[in-house]
Short mmCIF file of C-alpha atoms in Angstrom, two decimals:
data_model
loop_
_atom_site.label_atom_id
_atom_site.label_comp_id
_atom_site.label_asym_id
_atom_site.label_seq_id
_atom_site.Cartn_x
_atom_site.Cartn_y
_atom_site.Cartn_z
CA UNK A 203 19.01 37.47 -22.60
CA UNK A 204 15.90 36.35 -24.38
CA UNK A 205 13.47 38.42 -22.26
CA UNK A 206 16.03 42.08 -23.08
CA UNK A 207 15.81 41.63 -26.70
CA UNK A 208 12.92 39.98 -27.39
CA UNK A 209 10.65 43.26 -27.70
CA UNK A 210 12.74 43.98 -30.83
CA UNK A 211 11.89 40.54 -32.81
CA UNK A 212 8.88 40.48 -35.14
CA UNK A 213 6.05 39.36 -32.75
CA UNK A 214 5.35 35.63 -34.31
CA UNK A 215 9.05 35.00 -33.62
CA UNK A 216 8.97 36.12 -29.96
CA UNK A 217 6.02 33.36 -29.68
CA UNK A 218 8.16 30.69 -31.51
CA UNK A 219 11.04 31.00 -29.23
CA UNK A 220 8.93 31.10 -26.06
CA UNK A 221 6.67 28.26 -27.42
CA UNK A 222 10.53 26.37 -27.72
CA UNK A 223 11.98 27.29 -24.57
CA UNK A 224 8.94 26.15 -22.35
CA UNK A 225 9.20 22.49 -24.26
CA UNK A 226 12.97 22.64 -23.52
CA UNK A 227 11.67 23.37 -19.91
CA UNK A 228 9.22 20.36 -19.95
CA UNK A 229 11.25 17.95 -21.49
CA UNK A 230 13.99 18.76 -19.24
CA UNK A 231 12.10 18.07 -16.29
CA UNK A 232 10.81 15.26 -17.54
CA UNK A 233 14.13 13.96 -18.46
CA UNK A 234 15.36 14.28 -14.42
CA UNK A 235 13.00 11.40 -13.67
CA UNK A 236 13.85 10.12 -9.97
CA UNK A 237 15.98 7.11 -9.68
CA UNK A 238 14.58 4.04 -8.20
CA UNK A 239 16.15 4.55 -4.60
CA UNK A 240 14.69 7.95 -4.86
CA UNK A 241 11.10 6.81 -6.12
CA UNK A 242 11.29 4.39 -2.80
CA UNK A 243 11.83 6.72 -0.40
CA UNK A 244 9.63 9.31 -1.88
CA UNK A 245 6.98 6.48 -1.28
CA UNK A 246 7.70 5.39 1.72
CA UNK A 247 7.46 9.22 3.26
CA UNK A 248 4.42 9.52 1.96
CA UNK A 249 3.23 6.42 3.79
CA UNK A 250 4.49 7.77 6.79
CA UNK A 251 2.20 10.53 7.19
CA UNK A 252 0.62 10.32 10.26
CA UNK A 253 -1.73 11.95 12.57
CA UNK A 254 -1.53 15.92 13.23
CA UNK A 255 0.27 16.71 10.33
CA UNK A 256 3.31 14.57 11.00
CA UNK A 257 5.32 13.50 8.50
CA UNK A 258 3.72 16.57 6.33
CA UNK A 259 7.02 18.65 5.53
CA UNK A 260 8.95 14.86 4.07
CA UNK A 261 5.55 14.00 2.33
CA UNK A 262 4.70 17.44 0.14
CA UNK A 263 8.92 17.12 -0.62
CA UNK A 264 7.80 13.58 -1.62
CA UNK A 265 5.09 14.21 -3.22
CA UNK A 266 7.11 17.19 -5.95
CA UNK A 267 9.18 13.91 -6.66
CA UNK A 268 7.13 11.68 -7.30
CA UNK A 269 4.70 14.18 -9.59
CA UNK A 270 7.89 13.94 -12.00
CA UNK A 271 7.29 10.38 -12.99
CA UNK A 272 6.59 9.79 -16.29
CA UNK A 273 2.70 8.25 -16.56
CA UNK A 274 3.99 4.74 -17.52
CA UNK A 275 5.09 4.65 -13.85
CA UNK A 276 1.90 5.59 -12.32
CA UNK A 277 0.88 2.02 -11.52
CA UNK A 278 3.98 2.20 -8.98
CA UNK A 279 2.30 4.91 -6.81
CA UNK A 280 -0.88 2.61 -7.00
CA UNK A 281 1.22 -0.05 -5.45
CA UNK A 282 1.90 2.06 -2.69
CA UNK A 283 -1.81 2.41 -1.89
CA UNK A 284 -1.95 -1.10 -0.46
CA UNK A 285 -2.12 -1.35 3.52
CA UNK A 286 -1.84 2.41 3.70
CA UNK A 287 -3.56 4.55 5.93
CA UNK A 288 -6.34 6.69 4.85
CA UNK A 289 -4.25 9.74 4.74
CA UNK A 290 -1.83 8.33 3.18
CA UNK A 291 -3.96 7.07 0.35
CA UNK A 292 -5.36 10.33 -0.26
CA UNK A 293 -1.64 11.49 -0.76
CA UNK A 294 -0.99 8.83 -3.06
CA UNK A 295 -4.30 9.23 -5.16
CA UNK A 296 -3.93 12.81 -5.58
CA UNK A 297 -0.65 12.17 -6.65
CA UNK A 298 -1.16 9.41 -9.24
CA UNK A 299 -4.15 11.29 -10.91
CA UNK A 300 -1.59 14.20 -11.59
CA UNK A 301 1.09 12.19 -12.78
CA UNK A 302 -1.85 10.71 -15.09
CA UNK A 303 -2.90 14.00 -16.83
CA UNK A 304 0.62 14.29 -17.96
CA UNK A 305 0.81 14.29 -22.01
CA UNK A 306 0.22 10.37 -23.14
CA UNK A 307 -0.97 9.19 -19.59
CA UNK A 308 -1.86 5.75 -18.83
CA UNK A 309 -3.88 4.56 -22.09
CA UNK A 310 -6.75 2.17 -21.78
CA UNK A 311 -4.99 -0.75 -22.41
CA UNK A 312 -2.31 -0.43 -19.58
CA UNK A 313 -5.10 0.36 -17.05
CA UNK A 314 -7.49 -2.45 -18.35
CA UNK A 315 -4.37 -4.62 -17.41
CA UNK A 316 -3.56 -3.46 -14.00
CA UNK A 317 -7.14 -3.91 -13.27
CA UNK A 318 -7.89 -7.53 -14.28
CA UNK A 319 -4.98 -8.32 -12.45
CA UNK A 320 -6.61 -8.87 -8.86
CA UNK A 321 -3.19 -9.47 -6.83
CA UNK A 322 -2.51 -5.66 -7.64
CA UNK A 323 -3.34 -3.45 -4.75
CA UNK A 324 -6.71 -3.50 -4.05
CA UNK A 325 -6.96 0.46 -2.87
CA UNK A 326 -5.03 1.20 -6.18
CA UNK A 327 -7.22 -0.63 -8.77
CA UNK A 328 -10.34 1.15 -7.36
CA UNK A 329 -8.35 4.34 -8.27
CA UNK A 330 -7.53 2.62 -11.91
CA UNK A 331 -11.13 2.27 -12.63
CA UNK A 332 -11.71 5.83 -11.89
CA UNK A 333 -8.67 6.59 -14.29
CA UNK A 334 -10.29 4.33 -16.69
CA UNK A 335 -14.18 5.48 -16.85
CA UNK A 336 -12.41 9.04 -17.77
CA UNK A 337 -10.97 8.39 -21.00
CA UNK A 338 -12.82 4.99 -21.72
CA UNK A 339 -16.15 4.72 -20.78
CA UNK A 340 -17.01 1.23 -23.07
CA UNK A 341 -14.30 -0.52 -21.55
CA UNK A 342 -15.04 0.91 -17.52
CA UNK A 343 -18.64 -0.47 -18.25
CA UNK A 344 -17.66 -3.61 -19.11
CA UNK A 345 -15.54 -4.16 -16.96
CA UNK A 346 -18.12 -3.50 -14.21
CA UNK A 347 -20.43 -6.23 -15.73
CA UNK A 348 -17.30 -8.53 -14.64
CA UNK A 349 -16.66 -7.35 -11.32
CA UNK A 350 -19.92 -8.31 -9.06
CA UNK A 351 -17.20 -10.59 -6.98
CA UNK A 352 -14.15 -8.63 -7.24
CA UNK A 353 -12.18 -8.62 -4.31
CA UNK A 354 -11.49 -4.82 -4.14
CA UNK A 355 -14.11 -3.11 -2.17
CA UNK A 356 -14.24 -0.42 -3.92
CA UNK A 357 -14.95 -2.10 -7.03
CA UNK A 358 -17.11 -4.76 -5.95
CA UNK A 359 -19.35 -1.39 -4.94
CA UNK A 360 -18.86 0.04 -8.34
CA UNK A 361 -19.76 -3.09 -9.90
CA UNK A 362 -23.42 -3.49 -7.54
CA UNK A 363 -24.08 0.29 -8.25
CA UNK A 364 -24.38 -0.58 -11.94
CA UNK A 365 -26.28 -3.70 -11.53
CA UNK A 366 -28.79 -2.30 -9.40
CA UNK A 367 -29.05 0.82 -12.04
CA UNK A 368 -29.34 -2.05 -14.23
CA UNK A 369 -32.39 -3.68 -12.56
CA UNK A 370 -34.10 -0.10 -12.39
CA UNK A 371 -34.06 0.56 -15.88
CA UNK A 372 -35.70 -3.18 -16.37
CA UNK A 373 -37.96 -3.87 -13.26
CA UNK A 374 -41.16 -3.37 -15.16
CA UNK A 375 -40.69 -5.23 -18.04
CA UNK A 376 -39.52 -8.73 -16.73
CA UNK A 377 -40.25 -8.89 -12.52
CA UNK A 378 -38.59 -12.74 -12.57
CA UNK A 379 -35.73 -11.57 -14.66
CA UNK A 380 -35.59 -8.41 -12.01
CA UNK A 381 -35.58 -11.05 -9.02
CA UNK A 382 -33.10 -12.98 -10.67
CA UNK A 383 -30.30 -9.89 -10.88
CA UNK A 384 -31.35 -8.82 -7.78
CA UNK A 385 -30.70 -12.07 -5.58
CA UNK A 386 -27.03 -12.08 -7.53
CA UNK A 387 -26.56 -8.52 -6.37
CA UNK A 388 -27.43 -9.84 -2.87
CA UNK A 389 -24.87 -12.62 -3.21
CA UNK A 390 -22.53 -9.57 -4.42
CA UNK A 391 -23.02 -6.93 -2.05
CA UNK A 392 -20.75 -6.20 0.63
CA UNK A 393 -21.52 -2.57 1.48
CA UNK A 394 -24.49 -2.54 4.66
CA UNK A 395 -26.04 0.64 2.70
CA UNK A 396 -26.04 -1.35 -0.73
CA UNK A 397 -27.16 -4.59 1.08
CA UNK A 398 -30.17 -2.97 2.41
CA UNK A 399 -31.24 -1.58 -0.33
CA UNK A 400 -30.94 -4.82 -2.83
CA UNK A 401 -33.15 -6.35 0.24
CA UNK A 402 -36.17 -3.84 0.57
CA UNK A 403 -36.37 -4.51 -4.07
CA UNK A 404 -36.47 -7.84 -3.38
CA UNK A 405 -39.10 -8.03 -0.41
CA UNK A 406 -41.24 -4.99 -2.85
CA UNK A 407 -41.08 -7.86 -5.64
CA UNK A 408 -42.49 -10.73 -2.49
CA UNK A 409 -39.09 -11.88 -1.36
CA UNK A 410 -39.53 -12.75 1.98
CA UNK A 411 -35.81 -12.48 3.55
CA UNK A 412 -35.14 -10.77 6.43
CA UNK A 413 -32.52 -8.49 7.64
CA UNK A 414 -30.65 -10.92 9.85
CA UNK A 415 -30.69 -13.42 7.04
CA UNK A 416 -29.14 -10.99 4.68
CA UNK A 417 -26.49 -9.79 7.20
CA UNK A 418 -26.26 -13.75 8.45
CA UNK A 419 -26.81 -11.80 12.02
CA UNK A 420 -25.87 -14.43 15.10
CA UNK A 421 -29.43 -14.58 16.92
CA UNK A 422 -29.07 -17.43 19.60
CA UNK A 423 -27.17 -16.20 22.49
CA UNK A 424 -26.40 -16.65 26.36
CA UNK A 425 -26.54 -14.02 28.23
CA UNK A 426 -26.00 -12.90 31.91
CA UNK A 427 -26.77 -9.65 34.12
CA UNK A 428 -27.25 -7.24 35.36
CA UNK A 429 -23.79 -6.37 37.05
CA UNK A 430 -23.02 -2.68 38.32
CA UNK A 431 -22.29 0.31 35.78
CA UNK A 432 -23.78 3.58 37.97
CA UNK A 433 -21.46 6.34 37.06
CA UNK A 434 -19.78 4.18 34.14
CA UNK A 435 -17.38 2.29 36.66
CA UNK A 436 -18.53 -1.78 35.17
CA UNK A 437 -16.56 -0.47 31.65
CA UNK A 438 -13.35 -0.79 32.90
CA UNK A 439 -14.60 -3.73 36.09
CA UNK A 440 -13.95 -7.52 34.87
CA UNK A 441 -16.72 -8.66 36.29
CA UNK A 442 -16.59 -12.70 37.00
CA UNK A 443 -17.80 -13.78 33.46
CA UNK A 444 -15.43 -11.61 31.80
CA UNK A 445 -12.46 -12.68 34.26
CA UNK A 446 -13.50 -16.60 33.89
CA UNK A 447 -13.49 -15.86 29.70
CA UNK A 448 -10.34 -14.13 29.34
CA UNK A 449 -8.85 -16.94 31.37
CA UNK A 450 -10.19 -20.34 29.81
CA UNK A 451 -11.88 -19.38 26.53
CA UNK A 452 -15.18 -19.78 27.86
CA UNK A 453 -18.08 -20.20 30.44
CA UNK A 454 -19.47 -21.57 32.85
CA UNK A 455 -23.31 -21.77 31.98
CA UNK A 456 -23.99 -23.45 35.24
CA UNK A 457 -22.08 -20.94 37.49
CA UNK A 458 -24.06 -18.09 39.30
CA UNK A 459 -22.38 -14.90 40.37
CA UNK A 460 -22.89 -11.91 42.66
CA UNK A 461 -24.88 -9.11 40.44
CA UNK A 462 -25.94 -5.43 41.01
CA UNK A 463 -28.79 -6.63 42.90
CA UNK A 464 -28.36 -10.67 43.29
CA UNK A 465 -27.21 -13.93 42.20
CA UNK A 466 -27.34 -14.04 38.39
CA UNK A 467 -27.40 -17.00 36.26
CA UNK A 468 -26.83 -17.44 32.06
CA UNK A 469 -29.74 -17.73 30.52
CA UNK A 470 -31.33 -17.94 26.58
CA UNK A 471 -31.96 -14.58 24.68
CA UNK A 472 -32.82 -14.70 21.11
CA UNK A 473 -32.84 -11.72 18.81
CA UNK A 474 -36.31 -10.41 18.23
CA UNK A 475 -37.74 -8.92 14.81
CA UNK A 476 -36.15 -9.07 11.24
CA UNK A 477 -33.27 -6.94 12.05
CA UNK A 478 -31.21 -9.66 14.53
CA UNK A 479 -31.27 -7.36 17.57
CA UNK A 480 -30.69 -9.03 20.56
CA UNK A 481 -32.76 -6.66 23.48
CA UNK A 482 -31.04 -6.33 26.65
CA UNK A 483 -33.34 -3.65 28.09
CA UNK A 484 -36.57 -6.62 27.55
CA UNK A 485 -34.42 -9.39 28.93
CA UNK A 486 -33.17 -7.08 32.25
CA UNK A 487 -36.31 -4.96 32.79
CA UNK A 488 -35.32 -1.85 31.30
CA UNK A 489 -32.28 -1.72 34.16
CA UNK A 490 -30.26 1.60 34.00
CA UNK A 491 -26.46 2.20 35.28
CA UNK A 492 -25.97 -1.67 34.38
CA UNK A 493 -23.43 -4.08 32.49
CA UNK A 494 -24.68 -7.62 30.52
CA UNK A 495 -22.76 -10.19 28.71
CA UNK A 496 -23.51 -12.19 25.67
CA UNK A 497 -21.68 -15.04 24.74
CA UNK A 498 -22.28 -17.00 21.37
CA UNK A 499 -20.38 -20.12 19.88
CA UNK A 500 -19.45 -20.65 16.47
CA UNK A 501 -18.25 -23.55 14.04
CA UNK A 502 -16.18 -23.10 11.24
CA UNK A 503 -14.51 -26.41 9.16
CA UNK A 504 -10.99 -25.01 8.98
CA UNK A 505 -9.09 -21.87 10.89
CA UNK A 506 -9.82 -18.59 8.10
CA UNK A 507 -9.51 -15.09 8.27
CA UNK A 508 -12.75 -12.82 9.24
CA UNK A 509 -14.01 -9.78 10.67
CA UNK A 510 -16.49 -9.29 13.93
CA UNK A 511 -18.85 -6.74 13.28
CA UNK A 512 -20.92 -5.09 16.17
CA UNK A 513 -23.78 -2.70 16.42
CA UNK A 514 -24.43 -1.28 20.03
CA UNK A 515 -25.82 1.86 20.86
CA UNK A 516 -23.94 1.33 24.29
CA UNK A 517 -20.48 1.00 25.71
CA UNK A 518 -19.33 -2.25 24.31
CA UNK A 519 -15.94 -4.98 24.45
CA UNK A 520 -15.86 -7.78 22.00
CA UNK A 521 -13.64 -10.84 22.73
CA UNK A 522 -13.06 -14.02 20.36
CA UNK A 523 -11.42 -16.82 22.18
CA UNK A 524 -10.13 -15.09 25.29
CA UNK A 525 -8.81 -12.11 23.12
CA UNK A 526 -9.95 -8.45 23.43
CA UNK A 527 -11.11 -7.32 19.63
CA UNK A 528 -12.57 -3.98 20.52
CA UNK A 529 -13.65 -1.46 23.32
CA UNK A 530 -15.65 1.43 22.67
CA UNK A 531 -16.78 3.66 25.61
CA UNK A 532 -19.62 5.70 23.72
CA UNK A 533 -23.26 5.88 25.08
CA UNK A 534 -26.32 7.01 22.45
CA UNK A 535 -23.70 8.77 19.99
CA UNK A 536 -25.99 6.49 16.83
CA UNK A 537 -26.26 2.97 15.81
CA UNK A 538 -25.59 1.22 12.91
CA UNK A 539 -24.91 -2.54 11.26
CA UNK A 540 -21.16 -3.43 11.15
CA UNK A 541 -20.56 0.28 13.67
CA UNK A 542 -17.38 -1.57 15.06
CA UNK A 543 -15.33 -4.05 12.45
CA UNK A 544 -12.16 -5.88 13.64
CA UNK A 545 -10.15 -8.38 11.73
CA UNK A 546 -9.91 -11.62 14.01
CA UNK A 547 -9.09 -15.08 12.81
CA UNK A 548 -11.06 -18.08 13.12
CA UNK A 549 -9.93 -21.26 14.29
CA UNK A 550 -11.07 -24.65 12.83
CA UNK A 551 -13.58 -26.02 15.16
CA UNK A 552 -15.52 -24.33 18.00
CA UNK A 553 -15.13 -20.43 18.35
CA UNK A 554 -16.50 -18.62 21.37
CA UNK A 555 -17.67 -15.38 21.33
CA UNK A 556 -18.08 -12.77 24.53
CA UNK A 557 -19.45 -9.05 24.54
CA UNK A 558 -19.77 -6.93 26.91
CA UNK A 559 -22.28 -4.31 26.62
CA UNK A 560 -22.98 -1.49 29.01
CA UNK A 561 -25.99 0.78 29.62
CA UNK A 562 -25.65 4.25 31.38
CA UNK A 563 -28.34 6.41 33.50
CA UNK A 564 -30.00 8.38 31.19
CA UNK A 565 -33.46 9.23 31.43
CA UNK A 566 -33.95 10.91 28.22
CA UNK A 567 -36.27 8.81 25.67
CA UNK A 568 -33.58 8.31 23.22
CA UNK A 569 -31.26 6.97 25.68
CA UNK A 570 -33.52 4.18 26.80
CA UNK A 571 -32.09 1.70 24.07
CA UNK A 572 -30.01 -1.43 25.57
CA UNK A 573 -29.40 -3.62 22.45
CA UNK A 574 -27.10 -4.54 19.87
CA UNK A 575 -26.84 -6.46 16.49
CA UNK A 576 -23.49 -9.11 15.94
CA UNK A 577 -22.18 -11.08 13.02
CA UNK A 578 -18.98 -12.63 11.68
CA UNK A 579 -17.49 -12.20 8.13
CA UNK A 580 -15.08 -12.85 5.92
CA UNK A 581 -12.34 -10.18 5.16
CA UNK A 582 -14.59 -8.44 2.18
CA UNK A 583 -17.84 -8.37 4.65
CA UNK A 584 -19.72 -11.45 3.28
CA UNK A 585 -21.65 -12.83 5.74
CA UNK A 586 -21.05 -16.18 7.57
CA UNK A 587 -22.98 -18.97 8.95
CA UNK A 588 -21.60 -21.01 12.06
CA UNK A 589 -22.11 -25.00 10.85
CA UNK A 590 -23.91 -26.10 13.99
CA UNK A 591 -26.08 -23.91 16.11
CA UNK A 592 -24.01 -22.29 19.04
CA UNK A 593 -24.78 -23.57 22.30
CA UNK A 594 -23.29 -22.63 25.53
CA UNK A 595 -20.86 -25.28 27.10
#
């Protein structure tokens, strides 16, 4: 009715009334804000998006739900970030940041909160502090000064991204002061891109630390090979050390067993360089179309939560304690600290450790590497030491 007889109003009323009608329209909307039951499932469908697009139709229905929350309940789609998959968090990030730009969004004070409380999720304080360096740039800061050991990733990253800008902007004026900061960042760091580059400052300013020591990189290891691999077929073959391990939780370093080409025995390889890289190709003569193992012992006081992480260039398994971690059938694709993570748990006492890592027949130059680079951490990535040096039983 509005819209037929509107072209005969004066023109500043025909602005008035449309200027009223769109807040009735906003407030309305606003006012139909999704029951609890409704939030819930709304959240969990979102979740549930999975691979290939499934889930999508349930999650964008979800997702015009949930973008009617007022901003006061942002902090609940936050929540919902924990233990998500990746997709899934990208769902729930876009949607939070566009219930935030709703009129009176989350003020500084109410994300400054959900941030210093570390049992929130970890995945949705990260997306908090973004929130927060956008409309409050003093408080983000110093925050960050606070954060160097925060248990959000995210964060923690955040946090060693300003102290190393930090160092930067001071390294010529006091180099102990700059040495100081920098072995705190080291402490600090959990990213392998970040780590690396707080080490090469500190061994510019006559640090002498080392890769491995950084990374706390297991070195001392037994190893055993070469057993068959032509044509890829020792991946998938439990060769006797693997079918011994799987069944008692460890080795036999006085057994010998039928190789590619003869009897093989363990024996003592230690990672050469500053990097921790133990070389297979050295210790087996450059053999191609072949499969070694590396076993490893570690001590830890009391049973704790950690994460193997592997480099290999090669086809690789990882056990801890007679259980498979990983498998990755991939040959030359790129190497990299911490390539494969797993979560694992440590038990109090001894822990044994068994890889398997293959090597194909390629001639090419690049394909020539037969090595890999193996540490164990705690859930955020920190480096640990074993409390007696491994030795094969």
């Amino acid at each position: 009715m509005f819209s037929r007889y509107s072209r005969l109003l004066p023109s500043h009323f025909r602005w008035a009334i449309a200027g009223f009608l769109w807040m009735m329209s906003v407030s309305s909307s606003f006012a139909q804000v999704p029951q609890d039951r409704v939030v819930d499932g709304a959240l969990a469908s979102v979740r549930s998006i999975g691979a290939e697009g499934r889930g999508f139709a349930e999650a964008q229905a979800a997702a015009k739900t949930l973008r009617q929350l007022p901003p006061t309940e942002v902090f609940r789609v936050l929540e919902a970030m924990r233990d998500a998959d990746p997709v899934a968090q990208n769902w729930l990030r876009g949607i939070a940041s566009d219930i935030a730009r709703h009129a009176n969004g989350p003020d500084s004070d109410a994300l400054t909160g959900y941030i210093n409380n570390r049992e929130n999720s970890p995945e949705g304080r990260s997306v908090a502090m973004s929130m927060l360096e956008s409309i409050d740039s003093e408080s983000y800061e110093k925050l960050l000064t606070q954060s160097l050991d925060d248990p959000s990733l995210l964060i923690r990253e955040m946090a060693v991204a300003k102290q190393l800008a930090t160092v930067e902007a001071s390294s010529n004026e006091n180099p102990e002061q700059t040495k100081e900061l920098l072995r705190q960042t080291l402490q600090a760091a959990r990213h392998p891109t970040q780590l690396a580059t707080v080490l090469k400052k500190l061994n510019d300013l006559g640090e002498s630390i080392t890769t491995s020591q950084a990374f706390a990189m297991i070195e001392n290891w037994q190893t055993i090979g070469p057993f068959d691999n032509v044509d890829g077929v020792g991946f998938d073959a439990a060769y006797a050390p693997e079918s011994h391990f799987i069944a008692t939780s460890s080795i036999d370093a006085d057994a010998s067993y039928e190789g590619k080409h003869a009897s093989v025995q363990w024996q003592t390889v230690k990672a050469v360089g500053t990097e921790g890289k133990v070389d297979l190709a050295a210790a087996y003569d450059k053999e191609k179309g072949a499969v070694a193992y590396a076993y490893a012992e570690f001590e830890v006081a009391e049973a704790m939560d950690a994460q193997a992480r592997l480099g290999c260039i090669c086809a690789n398994k990882v056990w801890l304690n007679g259980k498979l971690l990983t498998a990755n059938e991939v040959y030359h694709a790129g190497s990299m600290i911490d390539q494969y993570t797993s979560d694992c748990r440590l038990a109090a006492g001894t822990n044994r450790i068994l890889l398997k890592i293959c090597q194909n027949e390629q001639t090419q130059s690049w394909a020539q590497d037969w090595e890999f680079q193996f540490r164990l951490t705690d859930p955020t990535g920190k480096g640990l030491t074993s409390t007696t040096t491994a030795q094969s039983k």
